[in-house]
XYZ file of C-alpha atoms in Angstrom:
566
model
C -11.861 26.634 0.552
C -13.736 29.089 -1.635
C -17.442 29.646 -1.967
C -20.341 29.656 0.444
C -21.355 26.070 -0.269
C -17.794 24.825 0.328
C -17.832 26.640 3.656
C -21.084 24.843 4.442
C -19.402 21.487 3.889
C -16.411 22.431 6.039
C -18.608 23.664 8.877
C -20.801 20.571 8.748
C -17.854 18.194 8.778
C -16.188 20.196 11.554
C -19.336 19.899 13.692
C -19.359 16.165 13.018
C -15.690 15.698 13.852
C -15.785 17.636 17.117
C -19.106 16.349 18.384
C -18.730 14.211 21.537
C -19.414 10.594 20.754
C -21.734 8.541 22.924
C -20.035 5.333 21.859
C -23.203 4.049 20.188
C -22.966 3.088 16.548
C -26.467 4.329 15.737
C -25.448 7.873 16.645
C -22.575 7.777 14.162
C -24.761 6.321 11.420
C -27.421 8.975 11.957
C -24.880 11.791 11.773
C -23.357 10.323 8.602
C -26.756 10.194 6.936
C -27.548 13.747 8.008
C -24.317 15.045 6.504
C -24.801 13.088 3.288
C -28.172 14.773 2.841
C -26.881 18.332 3.158
C -26.720 20.384 -0.023
C -23.077 21.424 -0.025
C -21.627 21.422 -3.512
C -17.899 21.982 -4.078
C -16.882 25.479 -5.049
C -14.159 26.651 -7.330
C -10.906 24.652 -7.384
C -7.909 25.999 -5.503
C -5.596 25.075 -8.329
C -6.327 26.751 -11.639
C -5.376 24.104 -14.188
C -6.954 22.647 -17.276
C -8.941 19.548 -16.329
C -9.746 16.624 -18.585
C -12.604 14.195 -18.040
C -11.501 10.880 -16.525
C -14.284 8.287 -16.309
C -14.394 4.940 -14.577
C -12.178 3.043 -12.211
C -8.835 1.649 -13.305
C -8.266 -2.083 -13.414
C -8.013 -3.992 -10.160
C -4.548 -3.721 -8.639
C -2.878 -4.127 -5.312
C -4.534 -1.086 -3.731
C -7.900 -1.905 -5.276
C -7.366 -5.423 -3.951
C -6.780 -4.074 -0.472
C -9.514 -1.432 -0.467
C -11.990 -3.368 -2.589
C -11.593 -7.121 -2.294
C -10.381 -6.873 1.278
C -12.393 -3.937 2.578
C -15.687 -4.883 1.036
C -14.939 -8.573 1.332
C -13.756 -8.894 4.916
C -15.090 -6.120 7.118
C -15.794 -7.018 10.728
C -17.124 -5.490 13.897
C -14.459 -3.759 15.965
C -13.786 -4.966 19.505
C -15.727 -3.231 22.274
C -12.714 -1.262 23.450
C -12.629 0.671 20.158
C -16.157 1.972 20.703
C -15.398 3.953 23.840
C -16.136 7.672 23.673
C -13.143 9.989 23.497
C -12.464 13.690 23.446
C -10.854 15.608 20.593
C -7.313 14.582 19.622
C -6.175 18.202 19.811
C -7.582 21.390 21.413
C -10.191 22.964 19.157
C -8.399 26.315 18.988
C -5.166 24.632 17.911
C -6.957 22.658 15.206
C -8.699 25.815 13.966
C -5.335 27.499 13.412
C -3.847 24.444 11.735
C -6.918 23.957 9.565
C -6.620 27.514 8.295
C -2.963 26.904 7.488
C -3.837 23.733 5.578
C -6.289 25.697 3.427
C -3.761 28.451 2.878
C -1.102 25.976 1.746
C -3.319 23.857 -0.514
C -1.718 24.897 -3.813
C 1.739 24.546 -2.331
C 0.976 20.988 -1.187
C -0.430 19.962 -4.580
C 2.510 21.454 -6.443
C 4.939 19.661 -4.111
C 3.291 16.355 -4.968
C 3.262 17.151 -8.703
C 6.959 17.981 -8.653
C 7.708 14.696 -6.856
C 5.726 12.608 -9.354
C 7.330 14.423 -12.287
C 10.637 12.943 -11.129
C 10.514 9.264 -12.151
C 12.187 6.902 -9.673
C 11.842 3.338 -10.978
C 14.113 0.834 -9.264
C 13.248 -1.964 -11.705
C 14.702 0.152 -14.531
C 17.339 1.954 -12.427
C 15.740 5.135 -13.709
C 16.009 8.426 -11.835
C 16.849 6.764 -8.545
C 19.594 9.084 -7.325
C 17.541 12.127 -8.359
C 14.482 10.646 -6.626
C 16.432 10.045 -3.437
C 17.904 13.567 -3.429
C 14.494 15.142 -4.043
C 12.958 13.177 -1.176
C 15.769 14.291 1.139
C 15.192 17.905 0.097
C 11.477 17.567 0.883
C 12.295 16.198 4.335
C 14.594 19.139 5.068
C 11.835 21.541 3.981
C 9.332 19.786 6.271
C 11.534 20.372 9.324
C 13.690 17.263 9.703
C 17.012 18.389 11.180
C 19.181 15.427 10.215
C 18.655 13.860 6.798
C 21.205 11.284 5.646
C 21.535 9.137 2.550
C 22.215 5.522 3.551
C 24.211 3.504 0.999
C 23.183 -0.120 0.407
C 24.171 -2.842 -2.022
C 21.309 -1.557 -4.179
C 19.496 1.775 -4.234
C 20.191 4.128 -1.307
C 17.952 4.468 1.701
C 17.282 7.574 3.795
C 17.555 8.114 7.549
C 16.247 11.280 9.194
C 15.231 12.545 12.612
C 13.061 15.353 13.910
C 13.386 16.163 17.613
C 10.413 18.233 18.769
C 11.300 17.867 22.436
C 8.236 15.658 22.890
C 8.081 12.798 25.404
C 7.169 10.233 22.722
C 8.968 9.205 19.515
C 7.382 7.377 16.570
C 8.885 5.798 13.496
C 7.908 6.814 9.978
C 8.392 4.663 6.855
C 8.445 5.998 3.282
C 9.227 4.510 -0.120
C 10.407 6.832 -2.886
C 10.385 4.360 -5.771
C 7.444 3.621 -8.066
C 6.383 0.915 -10.520
C 7.116 0.973 -14.239
C 4.641 2.720 -16.530
C 3.912 2.364 -20.258
C 2.730 5.787 -21.503
C 0.764 4.117 -24.334
C -1.614 2.639 -21.737
C -2.375 5.947 -19.979
C -4.930 8.632 -20.835
C -2.543 11.192 -19.336
C 1.261 10.801 -19.396
C 2.313 8.971 -16.218
C 4.933 11.524 -15.187
C 3.028 14.716 -16.062
C 1.096 14.669 -12.767
C -1.947 16.202 -14.467
C -5.009 17.357 -12.529
C -8.192 15.998 -14.098
C -11.877 15.820 -13.193
C -13.016 12.295 -12.402
C -16.758 11.855 -12.788
C -18.566 11.395 -9.508
C -15.434 11.784 -7.421
C -13.824 15.184 -7.952
C -10.439 16.531 -8.997
C -7.704 13.913 -9.010
C -4.000 13.916 -9.750
C -3.055 11.264 -12.315
C 0.470 9.893 -12.335
C 2.680 6.956 -11.454
C 3.118 6.918 -7.686
C 0.081 9.149 -7.126
C -1.477 6.809 -4.573
C 1.376 4.335 -4.141
C 2.927 6.057 -2.264
C 3.888 9.631 -3.104
C 0.379 11.066 -2.666
C -0.158 9.871 0.915
C 3.462 10.651 1.818
C 3.273 14.188 0.422
C 0.014 14.605 2.333
C 1.764 13.734 5.581
C 4.565 16.206 4.826
C 1.895 18.857 4.177
C 0.636 18.229 7.728
C 4.086 19.025 9.120
C 4.252 22.213 7.018
C 0.803 23.289 8.222
C 1.615 22.727 11.902
C 4.866 24.632 11.638
C 3.161 27.405 9.666
C 0.547 27.709 12.416
C 3.300 27.995 15.018
C 2.371 24.715 16.703
C 4.856 22.398 18.347
C 4.802 18.836 17.066
C 3.366 16.479 19.697
C 5.829 13.654 18.877
C 9.406 13.225 17.704
C 10.187 11.297 14.505
C 12.658 8.691 13.365
C 12.333 8.413 9.595
C 13.507 5.604 7.304
C 12.901 5.275 3.571
C 13.909 2.956 0.757
C 14.054 3.071 -3.017
C 13.390 -0.605 -3.685
C 9.958 -1.384 -2.245
C 8.546 -2.090 -5.692
C 11.178 -4.768 -6.329
C 10.704 -6.565 -3.005
C 12.855 -4.422 -0.659
C 15.992 -6.580 -1.102
C 18.298 -4.143 0.713
C 16.003 -2.321 3.132
C 17.249 -4.409 6.102
C 20.690 -2.880 5.482
C 19.183 0.550 6.157
C 17.302 -0.392 9.313
C 20.186 -2.389 10.779
C 22.754 0.383 10.538
C 23.806 0.894 14.198
C 22.746 4.547 14.351
C 19.399 3.807 12.656
C 18.644 0.785 14.829
C 19.514 2.754 17.973
C 17.141 5.552 16.963
C 14.301 3.157 16.112
C 14.612 1.478 19.514
C 13.391 4.743 21.035
C 10.126 4.565 19.063
C 6.795 3.369 20.441
C 5.539 2.323 16.988
C 6.089 2.775 13.245
C 3.562 3.883 10.648
C 3.287 4.440 6.922
C 1.036 7.170 5.455
C -1.803 5.676 3.466
C -4.932 6.608 1.505
C -7.229 4.227 3.336
C -10.670 5.271 2.087
C -12.626 3.432 -0.580
C -15.146 5.044 -2.923
C -17.849 4.964 -0.241
C -15.584 6.472 2.408
C -14.943 3.158 4.171
C -11.566 2.547 5.775
C -9.626 -0.707 5.971
C -7.260 -1.406 8.873
C -5.051 -4.485 9.116
C -3.171 -6.246 11.899
C -0.315 -7.368 9.709
C 0.503 -8.501 6.192
C 1.529 -11.551 4.249
C 5.166 -11.915 3.348
C 6.320 -12.311 -0.227
C 9.071 -13.843 -2.351
C 9.574 -12.397 -5.839
C 11.703 -14.430 -8.226
C 12.196 -15.631 -11.758
C 12.657 -19.155 -13.052
C 14.923 -19.388 -16.096
C 15.108 -22.407 -18.403
C 17.888 -22.343 -20.984
C 19.461 -24.830 -23.351
C 22.889 -23.704 -22.220
C 22.280 -24.583 -18.558
C 20.049 -27.597 -19.201
C 22.505 -29.236 -21.588
C 19.631 -30.060 -23.901
C 17.849 -27.918 -26.470
C 19.415 -25.000 -28.342
C 21.855 -22.548 -26.782
C 20.289 -19.872 -28.995
C 17.086 -19.638 -31.016
C 16.711 -22.157 -33.855
C 14.320 -22.566 -36.769
C 11.211 -24.277 -35.370
C 11.465 -27.136 -37.882
C 14.185 -28.511 -35.613
C 11.660 -29.213 -32.849
C 11.282 -32.660 -34.429
C 14.730 -33.532 -33.110
C 15.702 -30.901 -30.498
C 14.389 -30.414 -26.952
C 12.571 -27.196 -26.017
C 13.687 -25.125 -22.980
C 10.282 -23.395 -23.096
C 8.369 -26.674 -22.692
C 10.874 -27.689 -20.028
C 9.912 -24.596 -18.055
C 6.203 -25.270 -18.532
C 6.634 -28.804 -17.204
C 8.497 -27.456 -14.179
C 5.744 -24.934 -13.459
C 3.114 -27.660 -13.572
C 4.787 -29.403 -10.616
C 4.457 -26.349 -8.336
C 0.662 -26.419 -8.000
C -2.361 -28.695 -8.179
C -3.743 -29.499 -11.671
C -6.155 -26.549 -11.513
C -3.307 -24.182 -10.590
C -4.841 -23.165 -7.258
C -3.104 -25.120 -4.479
C 0.666 -25.001 -3.902
C 2.137 -28.524 -3.780
C 5.801 -27.629 -3.206
C 6.982 -30.049 -0.543
C 7.608 -28.246 2.753
C 6.565 -24.848 1.380
C 3.615 -24.318 3.738
C 4.615 -26.770 6.468
C 4.856 -24.016 9.080
C 1.893 -21.918 7.904
C -0.089 -20.755 10.913
C -3.808 -21.530 10.630
C -6.465 -18.961 11.447
C -7.271 -18.664 15.132
C -10.810 -19.055 16.404
C -10.894 -15.292 16.899
C -9.874 -14.765 13.281
C -12.573 -17.162 12.080
C -15.249 -15.400 14.120
C -14.175 -12.075 12.630
C -14.411 -13.441 9.114
C -17.733 -15.145 9.787
C -19.129 -11.780 10.873
C -17.715 -10.233 7.696
C -19.416 -12.840 5.538
C -22.698 -12.136 7.307
C -22.507 -8.351 6.910
C -21.192 -7.930 3.406
C -22.351 -8.666 -0.126
C -20.594 -11.432 -2.023
C -22.199 -10.201 -5.251
C -20.768 -6.704 -4.788
C -17.307 -8.094 -4.080
C -17.325 -10.233 -7.214
C -18.595 -7.355 -9.325
C -15.856 -5.022 -8.114
C -13.170 -7.643 -8.756
C -14.626 -8.683 -12.117
C -14.832 -12.385 -11.233
C -17.676 -14.907 -11.328
C -16.320 -17.736 -9.154
C -14.001 -18.352 -6.226
C -11.453 -21.161 -6.544
C -13.018 -24.595 -6.068
C -16.394 -22.772 -5.996
C -16.033 -22.342 -2.227
C -18.543 -20.400 -0.134
C -18.309 -16.676 0.495
C -17.077 -17.181 4.062
C -14.474 -19.745 3.051
C -13.186 -17.451 0.322
C -12.560 -14.782 2.955
C -10.737 -17.236 5.172
C -8.537 -18.247 2.232
C -7.813 -14.606 1.429
C -6.369 -14.011 4.893
C -4.734 -17.368 5.604
C -3.611 -19.061 2.415
C -0.043 -19.159 1.065
C 0.045 -18.804 -2.718
C 2.242 -19.470 -5.763
C 1.409 -17.116 -8.618
C 2.688 -16.655 -12.180
C 3.147 -12.920 -12.815
C 4.343 -13.383 -16.367
C 5.810 -15.789 -18.924
C 8.356 -14.712 -21.518
C 10.000 -16.868 -24.163
C 10.809 -16.605 -27.823
C 8.952 -14.251 -30.124
C 5.886 -12.331 -28.868
C 5.581 -9.581 -31.504
C 3.034 -9.212 -34.310
C 2.586 -12.088 -36.686
C 4.520 -15.323 -36.353
C 8.232 -16.096 -36.180
C 8.911 -19.818 -36.481
C 11.662 -20.312 -33.925
C 12.570 -22.795 -31.204
C 13.563 -20.501 -28.303
C 16.774 -21.216 -26.466
C 15.540 -19.560 -23.283
C 12.272 -19.000 -21.394
C 11.524 -17.123 -18.162
C 8.665 -17.203 -15.662
C 8.120 -14.373 -13.176
C 6.777 -15.809 -9.912
C 5.566 -14.421 -6.601
C 4.855 -16.512 -3.509
C 2.765 -15.074 -0.648
C 3.573 -16.198 2.875
C 1.533 -16.272 6.096
C 2.802 -16.033 9.700
C 5.408 -18.599 10.814
C 6.611 -18.992 7.214
C 9.829 -17.235 6.187
C 11.073 -16.021 2.837
C 14.345 -17.951 3.208
C 12.598 -21.245 3.970
C 10.102 -20.776 1.131
C 12.906 -20.183 -1.345
C 14.828 -23.232 -0.088
C 11.710 -25.401 -0.395
C 11.204 -24.296 -4.004
C 14.785 -25.081 -4.975
C 14.662 -28.498 -3.290
C 11.363 -29.286 -4.985
C 12.669 -28.463 -8.464
C 15.771 -30.555 -7.925
C 13.739 -33.520 -6.663
C 11.395 -33.345 -9.648
C 14.248 -33.343 -12.164
C 14.407 -29.600 -12.828
C 17.563 -28.747 -10.911
C 18.993 -27.042 -13.994
C 16.370 -24.283 -13.883
C 17.782 -21.083 -12.426
C 15.957 -19.645 -9.408
C 16.773 -15.934 -9.110
C 15.150 -14.212 -6.128
C 14.856 -10.472 -6.747
C 13.301 -9.505 -3.429
C 10.987 -10.475 -0.634
C 10.492 -10.641 3.107
C 8.700 -12.357 5.959
C 5.094 -11.778 7.098
C 4.341 -9.163 9.749
C 1.844 -8.991 12.639
C 0.749 -6.225 15.017
C -1.471 -6.707 18.102
C -5.011 -5.306 17.954
C -4.495 -3.510 21.277
C -1.228 -1.816 20.260
C -1.023 1.960 20.530
C -0.770 2.476 16.756
C -3.984 0.528 16.094
C -5.869 2.214 18.939
C -4.750 5.707 17.872
C -5.705 5.053 14.248
C -9.101 3.692 15.252
C -9.787 6.677 17.515
C -9.126 9.219 14.747
C -11.246 7.374 12.197
C -14.094 7.108 14.708
C -13.894 10.816 15.513
C -14.340 11.458 11.803
C -17.487 9.361 11.685
C -15.867 6.284 10.137
C -16.359 2.807 11.606
C -13.210 1.173 10.200
C -12.875 -2.311 8.816
C -10.390 -4.437 10.748
C -8.713 -7.427 9.080
C -6.453 -10.097 10.584
C -3.885 -9.301 7.930
C -3.268 -7.707 4.571
C -3.412 -10.199 1.709
C -0.744 -8.070 0.013
C 2.689 -7.304 1.446
C 4.907 -4.527 2.788
C 8.317 -4.785 4.530
C 6.970 -4.104 8.026
C 8.704 -7.237 9.304
C 11.912 -5.230 9.799
C 10.045 -3.302 12.501
C 7.790 -5.967 14.007
C 10.389 -8.750 14.005
C 13.793 -9.148 15.644
C 15.339 -7.156 17.175
C 12.928 -4.182 17.365
C 9.529 -5.848 17.983
C 7.635 -2.593 17.330
C 3.953 -2.417 16.376
C 3.625 -1.140 12.816
C 0.758 -0.177 10.557
C -0.768 2.297 8.115
C -2.816 5.437 8.687
C -4.494 8.086 6.574
C -7.769 9.318 5.199
C -8.118 10.106 1.517
C -8.618 7.995 -1.580
C -6.767 6.808 -4.645
C -6.647 3.848 -6.991
C -4.691 2.286 -9.839
C -1.452 1.350 -8.064
C 0.702 -0.632 -10.528
C -1.894 0.031 -13.263
C -2.478 2.707 -15.918
C -4.134 5.984 -14.848
C -3.152 5.696 -11.189
C -4.711 8.601 -9.297
C -4.947 10.371 -5.949
C -7.948 12.436 -4.893
C -7.195 16.148 -4.462
C -10.628 17.811 -4.194
C -13.561 15.573 -3.334
C -17.172 15.979 -4.409
C -18.227 13.171 -2.063
C -18.643 14.357 1.559
C -17.831 10.842 2.773
C -14.425 10.745 1.074
C -11.603 13.081 2.142
C -9.814 15.231 -0.379
C -6.182 16.148 0.167
C -6.847 18.935 2.689
C -8.965 16.730 4.931
C -6.402 13.950 4.576
C -3.740 16.410 5.761
C -5.935 17.292 8.739
C -6.375 13.616 9.595
C -2.605 13.263 9.942
C -2.499 16.213 12.336
C -5.232 14.630 14.452
C -3.408 11.306 14.289
C -0.173 12.781 15.647
C -1.992 14.300 18.623
C -3.754 10.992 19.232
C -0.508 9.012 19.044
C 1.062 11.393 21.537
C -1.591 10.678 24.145
C -2.200 6.962 23.484
C -0.352 4.793 26.005
């Protein structure tokens, strides 16, 4: 970092991170307030690039949902065992050398991330996928992985890699190299330019598709490996790496990667699996979860050709007087899936096995409702009411425990400017269904098909594009305890949730046959996943929120903590 004031911030944060904790929350809160009051303004940027002004948060999306609706809506007190005092995750002299290397390699790390984002890799469009896979493999080689192999699947290829540091403990590492679609017309900066811009009140951010979901956090982790090697430090753990290029379309072929005999054998040697993450919200808070909902992504297609009624192709709309409408047929089918207000799934058998919240879960959520502001949560989400006008506490319980049936989009006929008087021959609904523990994607899909047939809509095509089962990880697992310890050492009292209301394919690790604890870790901040102007924080003006360098450091500390956590 450059400048005297920047050095002040680094020194202050370093004193805070290495200070021995007494285990009392008041001590942490006092130190946080002291640091927030210091006058330490950011100095000159490491990366000399033209910066544009970028005001305001992007629309709510999956990551905002997780960091905003979930973090601010369902925080809870950590169990007593997480409050125990602990020493530094790594010797101070080793961290000093690594920290210097992180600073030295700042520009290199940012440019690596920019180059990665500038290569589109969109599975939904089959765009740039082979190039994206090859680039990711090249980055792994550069970071020190000895064996890096492309794994063919029935869809986009996966990646399998290993790094043997001669350490006694091996951990699994999950990456995704695909990103969501992006419409350049909706962005203030082209989505694949990876531009660095100044975001008011936050600092310098990198704007681009995949910036926070997930290339930013993943590139940050790779920067940690580069910094440790550059400092001449031996990695404290070995790695088994797996990646996919279809996470954004529901991971339909990722099990084929994990279940390859050589990959499965390597993963069995792991103590846990983690995914790099930008876990901090705008106030520096961190959300941790003990699992995630499962998901089924599909489309329902109503067509005159399959139905045997209505037109096989678009007709003039005057014929509606005498010809059935596939579009209305689809609407009628959709109406049968949920209660009249659209909020409660009524598919027979769909949620029959849904596991209710435990008493422990309910106590956690009750504490969250007591501690947090319902008004702030609604403001951040841009909503005025919860479904059925339930209480704040009940809304949090529903967030964590409720299976859902959601319409992502409806497409049929003409949707361009002006009117076009046609009777469409085909209509499509994009649907996602969220699943809670003890439900499975296969059973949910079967229930939907049986329901449609029973209600007289057996002609409607049900095309599942991806999905997977829910996942759960014990609160006392090594991955959760190591994550908690590092956050606490950085002055952050993390939020702990029973499960993520969103989804990730962690079930392939936590379920049969591996039964490994799995979760996310990482400091840093970003927003806008799946939305325009997605960003990842590079240089932070807020001392409570880590920029990229401090996020890199957090991964180094995490690896040392994982190595020593039984």
